[in-house]
Amino acid sequence: MKGNTYTIIYSAVLALVCASLLTLASVSLKPYQEANRKAKEQRTILRALGVKVPDYAGAEQLLEIYNRNVGETTVAGRTAYVYNHPSEGKVTAFRFAGPGLWGPIEGLLALKADMRTIYRMAIYKQEETPGLGGNIENEEFQGLFRGKQIVSPQGKAALDITLPGQAHAVNQVNGISGATLTGDKLEQVINKLIADIAAVEATGA
Amino acid sequence: MAANPIACASCGSGLCGGKGRETFYQGTWANNPISIQVLGICSALAVTTTLANSLIMGLALIFVTGMSNLIISLLRATIPRKVRMIAEVAVIATFVILFDQLLKAFYFSMSERLGPYVGLIITNCIVMGRAEAFALTNPPLLSVVDGLANGIGYAFVLAIIGTFRELVGDGKILGFTVLSEGWYVKNQLMILAPGAFIALGFLIAAFNYINARGQKAEAKS
């Protein structure tokens, strides 16, 4: 029986020591990690709005560029990020967030002044399959959204991520081959935002 | 052997100098965890798309195997038999999470590129294997040498695969363009998963060839 008591106490002490060490590390590193996440988010907002950012801008420089260029207002209970683009006019970006195939997807949809035409789409958080669904974070895919409309030719407020090569209408975007499910999830997440925007536009008009 | 008094005092065998060298040789070459034992190849295949990724992943493994071997060797007389493996995993997991947290704090972009693979070092057979096969029965200093050697053995194989894949697949080394896009057509197969298998296959073949030649030469002399 002495053996069992020893085993239990030993395991408890070892677990306690390991857990304490990790808690200490986690607490002391948290500020740096938060700053990194925040910087990535800010960089994505700036990219979605088309604000020029130097490639190796540090966190402070990012914040300074952000504060100088981006205004924040509230539309439909969502934060809207507004930037007066020198050539595109007023650009408004909204965050979207929702479940992807494997984990949460978070990103931004930026619209031109007409609130119908997509200026840019950008994603800053996703956990989709690397090499397939994960490619939604690639600029190449995100570039397909530029200039698309969030309203179908029939007047329905919705974006459609199709099978690759099937995008013909103004509100359709080519999906990624091998990532149909991620495309469907992303479409749902973005359409939730589009529905909210459309509701406000309808009452505002 | 008295030439190495510090090492000898710690293991008490009086053979540390020679043993240390032998242990290092076993871990990095003769018994290389990837090319000979073919362990831990999940991460070796997944993260070697670029040299930078491979180097950081290698560094992570050197840190984890070195530290976990040290702690487990220090604890080896006290660990109860029944919970031996759980205790080992607890120690290994602590160091892996520590490295992951440090990466998230100070090298965020790399942390994002390596994704879950840093955390998955916990289940890497090399780390557990060294703890079981070596640290449990050997003194601390020698265990550290063994851990570091196996980490280095893993890291240098990863570095070779990473260099090859980045060069052939993207025409670059460490992000700098080496093969100009003007005349070099990037072979994207090397960036994709099959490229990793092909590269690793050739590498293991090459290592076996070199070893076989060495043995032949030994047999002749």
Coordinates of C-alpha atoms in Angstrom, one line a residue:
Chain A
M1 CA 0.0 0.0 0.0
K2 CA 2.9 2.3 0.7
G3 CA 3.7 1.9 -3.0
N4 CA 0.3 3.2 -4.1
T5 CA 0.4 6.2 -1.8
Y6 CA 3.9 7.1 -3.1
T7 CA 2.7 6.8 -6.7
I8 CA -0.3 9.0 -6.1
I9 CA 1.6 11.7 -4.2
Y10 CA 4.5 11.6 -6.8
S11 CA 2.1 12.0 -9.7
A12 CA 0.3 14.9 -8.0
V13 CA 3.5 16.7 -7.2
L14 CA 4.9 16.3 -10.6
A15 CA 1.6 17.5 -12.2
L16 CA 1.5 20.5 -9.9
V17 CA 5.1 21.4 -10.7
C18 CA 4.6 21.1 -14.5
A19 CA 1.3 23.0 -14.3
S20 CA 2.8 25.8 -12.2
L21 CA 5.7 26.3 -14.6
L22 CA 3.4 26.5 -17.6
T23 CA 1.1 28.9 -15.8
L24 CA 4.0 31.1 -15.0
A25 CA 5.2 31.0 -18.7
S26 CA 1.7 31.6 -20.0
V27 CA 1.0 34.6 -17.7
S28 CA 4.3 36.2 -18.4
L29 CA 4.2 35.7 -22.2
K30 CA 0.6 36.7 -22.6
P31 CA 1.2 40.4 -23.2
Y32 CA 3.6 39.6 -26.1
Q33 CA 1.2 37.1 -27.6
E34 CA -1.8 39.4 -27.4
A35 CA 0.3 42.2 -29.0
N36 CA 1.1 39.8 -31.9
R37 CA -2.5 38.8 -32.4
K38 CA -3.6 42.4 -32.3
A39 CA -1.0 43.5 -34.8
K40 CA -2.1 40.8 -37.2
E41 CA -5.7 41.8 -36.9
Q42 CA -4.8 45.5 -37.5
R43 CA -2.6 44.6 -40.4
T44 CA -5.6 42.7 -41.9
I45 CA -8.0 45.6 -41.4
L46 CA -5.5 47.9 -43.1
R47 CA -5.1 45.4 -46.0
A48 CA -8.8 45.0 -46.4
L49 CA -9.2 48.8 -46.6
G50 CA -6.4 49.2 -49.0
V51 CA -4.2 51.3 -46.7
K52 CA -0.5 51.1 -47.7
V53 CA 1.6 49.4 -45.0
P54 CA 5.3 48.8 -45.1
D55 CA 6.1 45.1 -45.1
Y56 CA 8.1 45.1 -41.9
A57 CA 6.1 47.6 -39.9
G58 CA 6.2 47.0 -36.2
A59 CA 3.3 47.0 -33.8
E60 CA 3.7 50.7 -32.9
Q61 CA 4.0 51.8 -36.5
L62 CA 0.9 49.8 -37.4
L63 CA -1.1 51.4 -34.6
E64 CA 0.1 54.9 -35.8
I65 CA -0.9 54.2 -39.4
Y66 CA -4.2 52.7 -38.2
N67 CA -5.1 55.7 -36.0
R68 CA -4.2 58.2 -38.7
N69 CA -6.3 56.5 -41.5
V70 CA -9.1 54.5 -40.1
G71 CA -12.3 55.7 -38.5
E72 CA -14.6 53.5 -36.5
T73 CA -18.4 53.8 -36.4
T74 CA -21.2 51.4 -35.6
V75 CA -23.6 50.0 -38.3
A76 CA -26.2 47.4 -37.4
G77 CA -24.6 46.7 -34.1
R78 CA -21.3 45.9 -35.9
T79 CA -18.2 48.0 -35.9
A80 CA -17.5 49.5 -39.3
Y81 CA -14.0 50.5 -40.3
V82 CA -14.0 53.5 -42.6
Y83 CA -11.2 54.7 -44.8
N84 CA -11.2 57.4 -47.5
H85 CA -9.2 55.7 -50.2
P86 CA -7.4 58.2 -52.5
S87 CA -8.6 56.5 -55.7
E88 CA -11.5 54.2 -54.6
G89 CA -13.4 56.7 -52.5
K90 CA -15.0 55.7 -49.2
V91 CA -14.3 52.1 -48.2
T92 CA -16.1 50.5 -45.3
A93 CA -15.0 47.2 -43.8
F94 CA -16.9 44.9 -41.5
R95 CA -15.7 41.9 -39.5
F96 CA -17.2 38.5 -40.0
A97 CA -16.8 35.5 -37.8
G98 CA -18.3 32.0 -37.7
P99 CA -17.6 28.3 -37.8
G100 CA -15.5 27.0 -40.6
L101 CA -15.0 23.3 -41.3
W102 CA -12.5 22.6 -38.5
G103 CA -12.4 25.8 -36.5
P104 CA -13.5 29.4 -36.4
I105 CA -13.0 31.7 -39.4
E106 CA -12.6 35.4 -38.8
G107 CA -12.0 38.1 -41.4
L108 CA -13.1 41.3 -43.0
L109 CA -15.3 42.3 -45.9
A110 CA -14.6 45.7 -47.3
L111 CA -17.2 47.4 -49.5
K112 CA -17.0 50.4 -51.8
A113 CA -19.1 53.5 -51.3
D114 CA -22.2 52.0 -53.0
M115 CA -22.2 49.3 -50.2
R116 CA -22.8 46.7 -52.9
T117 CA -19.4 46.2 -54.5
I118 CA -16.7 44.3 -52.7
Y119 CA -13.5 46.2 -52.5
R120 CA -11.5 43.4 -50.7
M121 CA -12.0 40.3 -48.6
A122 CA -9.3 39.3 -46.0
I123 CA -9.1 36.6 -43.4
Y124 CA -6.9 36.8 -40.3
K125 CA -8.0 33.6 -38.5
Q126 CA -8.7 30.1 -39.8
E127 CA -7.9 26.5 -39.0
E128 CA -8.9 24.9 -42.3
T129 CA -7.0 22.0 -43.8
P130 CA -3.5 23.2 -44.7
G131 CA -3.0 23.2 -48.5
L132 CA -6.8 22.9 -49.3
G133 CA -9.3 24.9 -47.2
G134 CA -6.3 26.7 -45.6
N135 CA -5.8 28.4 -49.0
I136 CA -8.7 30.8 -48.2
E137 CA -6.0 32.8 -46.4
N138 CA -4.0 33.1 -49.7
E139 CA -4.2 36.5 -51.4
E140 CA -4.8 34.7 -54.7
F141 CA -8.2 33.4 -53.5
Q142 CA -9.1 36.6 -51.6
G143 CA -8.3 38.5 -54.8
L144 CA -11.3 36.7 -56.5
F145 CA -13.7 38.7 -54.4
R146 CA -12.6 42.1 -55.7
G147 CA -15.2 43.8 -57.7
K148 CA -17.9 41.2 -57.0
Q149 CA -21.4 42.3 -55.9
I150 CA -23.0 41.2 -52.6
V151 CA -26.4 41.3 -54.4
S152 CA -27.4 38.7 -57.0
P153 CA -28.8 39.8 -60.4
Q154 CA -32.2 38.7 -59.1
G155 CA -31.9 41.2 -56.2
K156 CA -31.1 38.7 -53.4
A157 CA -28.5 39.9 -50.9
A158 CA -26.1 36.9 -50.9
L159 CA -22.7 35.9 -52.1
D160 CA -22.2 32.5 -53.7
I161 CA -18.9 30.6 -53.5
T162 CA -19.3 28.1 -56.4
L163 CA -17.4 25.0 -57.5
P164 CA -14.1 26.0 -59.3
G165 CA -14.8 27.5 -62.7
Q166 CA -18.6 27.8 -62.1
A167 CA -18.7 31.5 -61.1
H168 CA -20.6 33.4 -63.8
A169 CA -22.9 35.9 -62.1
V170 CA -21.7 39.2 -60.4
N171 CA -22.2 37.7 -56.9
Q172 CA -20.4 34.4 -57.6
V173 CA -16.9 33.6 -56.6
N174 CA -14.9 30.5 -57.8
G175 CA -14.3 28.1 -54.9
I176 CA -11.1 26.2 -54.3
S177 CA -10.7 22.7 -55.7
G178 CA -10.7 20.2 -52.9
A179 CA -12.2 22.7 -50.4
T180 CA -15.9 22.7 -51.3
L181 CA -16.9 22.3 -47.6
T182 CA -14.7 25.1 -46.4
G183 CA -16.1 27.2 -49.3
D184 CA -19.7 26.5 -48.1
K185 CA -18.9 27.4 -44.5
L186 CA -17.1 30.6 -45.6
E187 CA -20.1 31.5 -47.8
Q188 CA -22.5 31.1 -44.8
V189 CA -20.3 33.2 -42.5
I190 CA -20.0 36.0 -45.0
N191 CA -23.7 35.8 -45.9
K192 CA -24.7 36.4 -42.3
L193 CA -22.8 39.7 -42.5
I194 CA -24.3 40.5 -45.9
A195 CA -27.8 39.9 -44.6
D196 CA -27.2 42.3 -41.7
I197 CA -25.8 45.0 -44.1
A198 CA -28.7 44.5 -46.5
A199 CA -31.2 44.9 -43.6
V200 CA -29.7 48.2 -42.6
E201 CA -29.4 49.4 -46.2
A202 CA -33.1 48.6 -46.8
T203 CA -34.3 50.6 -43.8
G204 CA -31.8 53.4 -44.5
A205 CA -32.9 53.8 -48.1
Chain B
M1 CA 40.1 9.4 -19.6
A2 CA 41.1 11.7 -16.7
A3 CA 41.3 14.4 -19.3
N4 CA 37.6 15.0 -18.8
P5 CA 37.2 15.2 -15.0
I6 CA 33.9 17.1 -15.0
A7 CA 32.0 14.6 -17.1
C8 CA 33.5 11.7 -15.2
A9 CA 32.5 13.1 -11.8
S10 CA 28.9 13.3 -12.9
C11 CA 28.5 9.8 -14.3
G12 CA 31.1 8.1 -12.1
S13 CA 32.0 5.5 -14.7
G14 CA 35.2 7.1 -15.7
L15 CA 34.3 6.6 -19.3
C16 CA 32.3 9.7 -20.0
G17 CA 34.6 11.2 -22.6
G18 CA 34.4 8.1 -24.9
K19 CA 30.8 7.3 -24.0
G20 CA 29.7 10.9 -24.7
R21 CA 31.3 10.9 -28.1
E22 CA 29.8 7.5 -28.9
T23 CA 26.4 8.6 -27.7
F24 CA 26.6 11.7 -29.9
Y25 CA 27.7 9.7 -32.9
Q26 CA 24.8 7.2 -32.4
G27 CA 22.2 10.0 -32.1
T28 CA 23.3 12.1 -35.0
W29 CA 24.5 9.5 -37.5
A30 CA 24.7 5.8 -36.8
N31 CA 21.3 5.6 -35.3
N32 CA 19.8 8.8 -36.7
P33 CA 16.2 9.0 -35.6
I34 CA 14.9 9.8 -39.1
S35 CA 17.1 8.3 -41.7
I36 CA 17.9 5.0 -39.8
Q37 CA 15.0 4.5 -37.3
V38 CA 12.4 6.4 -39.5
L39 CA 10.8 7.9 -36.4
G40 CA 9.1 11.3 -36.2
I41 CA 8.6 11.5 -40.0
C42 CA 5.1 13.0 -39.7
S43 CA 6.6 16.4 -38.8
A44 CA 9.6 15.8 -41.0
L45 CA 7.3 15.6 -44.0
A46 CA 4.9 18.3 -43.0
V47 CA 7.0 21.3 -42.0
T48 CA 9.9 21.0 -44.5
T49 CA 8.4 23.1 -47.2
T50 CA 11.0 25.8 -46.5
L51 CA 14.4 25.8 -44.8
A52 CA 13.4 28.3 -42.2
N53 CA 10.5 26.2 -41.0
S54 CA 12.8 23.1 -40.9
L55 CA 15.4 25.0 -38.8
I56 CA 12.9 26.2 -36.2
M57 CA 11.3 22.8 -36.0
G58 CA 14.7 21.2 -35.5
L59 CA 15.6 23.8 -32.8
A60 CA 12.3 22.9 -31.0
L61 CA 13.2 19.2 -31.0
I62 CA 16.8 19.8 -29.9
F63 CA 15.4 21.9 -27.0
V64 CA 12.7 19.4 -26.0
T65 CA 14.8 16.1 -26.3
G66 CA 17.7 17.7 -24.4
M67 CA 15.7 19.2 -21.6
S68 CA 13.3 16.2 -21.2
N69 CA 16.2 13.7 -21.2
L70 CA 17.9 15.8 -18.5
I71 CA 14.9 16.0 -16.2
I72 CA 13.8 12.4 -16.7
S73 CA 17.3 11.2 -16.1
L74 CA 17.5 13.2 -12.8
L75 CA 14.1 11.8 -11.7
R76 CA 14.8 8.2 -13.0
A77 CA 15.4 6.7 -9.5
T78 CA 12.2 8.3 -8.1
I79 CA 9.6 7.7 -10.8
P80 CA 7.2 5.0 -9.7
R81 CA 7.1 2.2 -12.3
K82 CA 3.3 2.2 -12.7
V83 CA 3.2 5.8 -13.9
R84 CA 6.5 5.8 -15.7
M85 CA 5.3 6.8 -19.1
I86 CA 2.7 9.3 -17.8
A87 CA 5.4 11.0 -15.8
E88 CA 7.6 11.1 -19.0
V89 CA 4.8 12.6 -21.0
A90 CA 4.2 15.3 -18.4
V91 CA 7.8 16.4 -18.5
I92 CA 7.9 16.3 -22.3
A93 CA 4.6 18.2 -22.7
T94 CA 5.8 20.9 -20.3
F95 CA 8.8 21.7 -22.5
V96 CA 6.9 21.4 -25.7
I97 CA 4.2 23.9 -24.5
L98 CA 6.9 26.2 -23.2
F99 CA 8.6 26.3 -26.6
D100 CA 5.2 26.8 -28.4
Q101 CA 4.4 29.7 -26.0
L102 CA 7.8 31.3 -26.6
L103 CA 7.3 31.0 -30.3
K104 CA 3.9 32.6 -30.1
A105 CA 5.4 35.5 -28.1
F106 CA 8.6 36.2 -30.0
Y107 CA 8.3 34.6 -33.5
F108 CA 4.6 34.9 -34.2
S109 CA 4.7 34.5 -38.0
M110 CA 6.8 31.3 -37.7
S111 CA 4.3 30.0 -35.0
E112 CA 1.5 30.5 -37.5
R113 CA 3.4 28.7 -40.3
L114 CA 4.2 25.7 -38.1
G115 CA 0.7 25.6 -36.8
P116 CA -0.1 22.5 -34.8
Y117 CA 3.2 20.8 -35.5
V118 CA 5.1 22.3 -32.6
G119 CA 2.4 21.1 -30.1
L120 CA 2.5 17.7 -31.8
I121 CA 6.2 17.2 -30.7
I122 CA 4.6 15.9 -27.5
T123 CA 3.6 12.8 -29.5
N124 CA 6.9 12.6 -31.5
C125 CA 8.2 9.1 -31.1
I126 CA 11.8 10.4 -30.9
V127 CA 11.3 12.3 -27.7
M128 CA 9.4 9.5 -25.9
G129 CA 11.8 7.0 -27.4
R130 CA 14.9 8.7 -26.0
A131 CA 13.3 9.1 -22.6
E132 CA 12.4 5.4 -22.5
A133 CA 15.5 3.9 -24.2
F134 CA 18.1 6.2 -22.7
A135 CA 17.3 8.7 -20.0
L136 CA 15.7 6.1 -17.7
T137 CA 18.9 4.1 -17.5
N138 CA 21.7 6.6 -17.9
P139 CA 23.2 9.5 -15.9
P140 CA 22.0 13.1 -16.5
L141 CA 24.9 14.5 -18.4
L142 CA 25.1 11.6 -20.8
S143 CA 21.3 11.8 -21.2
V144 CA 21.6 15.4 -22.2
V145 CA 24.2 14.5 -24.8
D146 CA 21.9 11.8 -26.1
G147 CA 18.9 14.1 -26.3
L148 CA 20.8 16.9 -28.0
A149 CA 22.4 14.4 -30.4
N150 CA 19.1 13.0 -31.4
G151 CA 17.6 16.5 -31.8
I152 CA 20.6 17.5 -34.0
G153 CA 20.2 14.3 -36.0
Y154 CA 16.6 15.2 -36.6
A155 CA 17.3 18.8 -37.3
F156 CA 20.0 18.2 -39.9
V157 CA 17.9 15.7 -41.8
L158 CA 15.0 18.3 -41.8
A159 CA 17.4 21.0 -42.9
I160 CA 18.5 18.9 -45.9
I161 CA 14.9 18.1 -46.9
G162 CA 13.9 21.7 -46.3
T163 CA 16.7 23.1 -48.5
F164 CA 15.9 20.7 -51.3
R165 CA 12.2 21.3 -51.3
E166 CA 12.4 25.1 -51.0
L167 CA 15.1 25.2 -53.8
V168 CA 13.3 22.9 -56.2
G169 CA 9.8 23.9 -55.4
D170 CA 10.2 27.6 -55.0
G171 CA 13.6 28.5 -56.4
K172 CA 14.6 30.0 -53.1
I173 CA 16.8 29.4 -50.0
L174 CA 15.7 31.0 -46.7
G175 CA 13.4 33.2 -48.8
F176 CA 16.2 34.5 -51.1
T177 CA 15.7 33.8 -54.8
V178 CA 18.5 31.5 -56.0
L179 CA 17.1 30.1 -59.2
S180 CA 15.7 33.1 -61.2
E181 CA 12.1 32.8 -62.4
G182 CA 13.4 33.9 -65.8
W183 CA 14.6 30.5 -66.7
Y184 CA 13.7 28.2 -63.8
V185 CA 10.2 26.7 -63.8
K186 CA 9.2 26.0 -60.2
N187 CA 8.4 22.4 -59.5
Q188 CA 5.4 22.7 -57.2
L189 CA 5.3 19.0 -56.6
M190 CA 8.2 19.5 -54.2
I191 CA 6.1 21.9 -52.1
L192 CA 3.2 19.5 -51.9
A193 CA 3.1 16.3 -49.7
P194 CA 4.3 13.8 -52.4
G195 CA 7.4 15.9 -52.8
A196 CA 8.2 15.4 -49.1
F197 CA 8.0 11.6 -49.5
I198 CA 10.1 11.6 -52.6
A199 CA 12.8 13.8 -51.0
L200 CA 12.9 11.7 -47.8
G201 CA 13.0 8.5 -49.8
F202 CA 16.1 9.6 -51.7
L203 CA 17.7 10.9 -48.6
I204 CA 17.3 7.6 -46.7
A205 CA 18.6 5.8 -49.8
A206 CA 21.7 8.0 -49.8
F207 CA 22.3 7.5 -46.1
N208 CA 22.0 3.8 -46.4
Y209 CA 24.4 3.8 -49.4
I210 CA 27.0 5.8 -47.4
N211 CA 26.6 3.5 -44.4
A212 CA 26.8 0.3 -46.5
R213 CA 30.0 1.5 -48.1
G214 CA 31.5 2.3 -44.7
Q215 CA 30.7 -1.2 -43.5
K216 CA 32.3 -2.7 -46.6
A217 CA 35.4 -0.7 -46.1
E218 CA 35.5 -1.8 -42.4
A219 CA 35.1 -5.5 -43.3
K220 CA 37.9 -5.3 -45.8
S221 CA 40.4 -3.8 -43.4

